[in-house]
C-alpha atoms as one frame of an Amber mdcrd trajectory, in Angstrom:
protein
   0.284  -0.041  -0.037   0.819   3.704  -0.992   0.905   6.618   1.218  -2.421
   8.018  -0.734  -4.275   4.558  -0.505  -3.704   5.105   3.098  -5.020   8.293
   3.106  -7.696   7.555   1.754  -8.598   4.621   3.865  -9.086   6.826   6.645
 -10.947   9.372   4.324 -13.009   6.897   3.783 -13.504   5.752   7.711 -13.731
   9.811   8.607 -16.946  10.309   6.531 -18.404   7.306   7.570 -17.377   8.031
  11.271 -18.864  11.728  10.220 -22.399  10.173   8.503 -22.354   7.755  11.759
 -22.646  10.566  13.644 -24.448  12.772  12.391 -27.048   9.651  12.477 -26.970
   8.962  16.002 -25.791  12.277  16.800 -29.478  13.413  18.222 -30.040  10.837
  20.091 -26.615  11.184  21.982 -28.189  14.618  22.395 -30.957  13.405  23.789
 -29.710  11.169  25.875 -27.275  13.457  27.161 -30.144  16.028  27.971 -32.245
  13.776  29.332 -29.787  12.406  32.045 -28.919  16.322  33.065 -32.330  16.649
  34.003 -32.721  13.480  35.841 -29.382  14.042  37.707 -30.342  18.447  38.380
 -33.713  19.035  37.700 -36.883  18.101  39.354 -38.674  15.703  41.937 -36.555
  12.719  41.491 -33.057  14.133  41.257 -30.072  12.547  41.948 -29.525  16.008
  44.618 -32.970  16.244  46.024 -32.351  12.118  46.657 -29.111  12.568  48.598
 -30.517  15.434  50.366 -33.511  13.019  51.531 -31.559  10.629  52.654 -29.602
  12.525  54.710 -32.601  14.082  56.042 -34.198  10.448  57.029 -30.459   9.405
  58.354 -30.991  12.718  60.877 -34.968  11.985  61.611 -33.925   8.415  62.156
 -31.120   9.442  64.825 -33.542  11.423  66.377 -36.052   9.238  67.172 -33.959
   6.808  68.441 -32.457   9.616  70.764 -36.542  10.356  71.628 -36.927   5.971
  72.888 -33.983   6.448  74.720 -35.641   9.498  76.837 -38.723   7.478  76.882
 -36.199   4.980  78.304 -35.193   6.609  81.091 -38.474   8.515  81.660 -40.132
   4.666  82.381 -37.659   3.869  85.137 -37.435   7.124  86.569 -41.333   6.152
  86.881 -40.655   2.982  88.503 -38.605   3.958  91.210 -41.153   7.122  91.878
 -44.148   4.428  92.744 -42.197   3.776  95.908 -43.283   6.470  98.571 -39.580
   6.304 100.325 -38.138   6.737  96.584 -40.599   9.590  96.134 -39.984  11.406
  99.261 -36.128  11.268  98.710 -36.514  12.420  95.142 -38.895  15.923  96.305
 -36.214  15.603  99.074 -33.077  16.175  96.608 -34.546  17.650  93.492 -37.333
  20.409  95.434 -35.612  21.000  98.606 -38.312  19.603 100.245 -38.134  19.264
 104.140 -40.265  18.142 107.021 -42.405  20.414 109.113 -39.966  19.515 112.112
 -37.053  19.558 110.272 -33.985  22.432 109.502 -32.606  21.530 105.687 -28.979
  23.230 105.573 -27.982  23.399 101.709 -23.922  22.509 101.961 -22.500  23.613
  98.286
């Protein structure tokens, strides 16, 4: 093969590539536009998906902390069912005392 034949083969391949590009170019552009719309715009976009995932994770953490708070409150309620513990709690937290007692606070 001579150099001229090689260049004509490449020229023919280049022309075929251009024709193929013209033929399928509108489909490629349409698919690219569709992908951009799906990633950046709309309710089902990738950005909104990531934002919702973060919000769900935050809400689940909040739910877990509330459940732990409920468990602590239930334990405290069980402790306060006993009158001796109720009296102790009132003395410690609200500084209550009996009528014939004097209470001194030391800090």
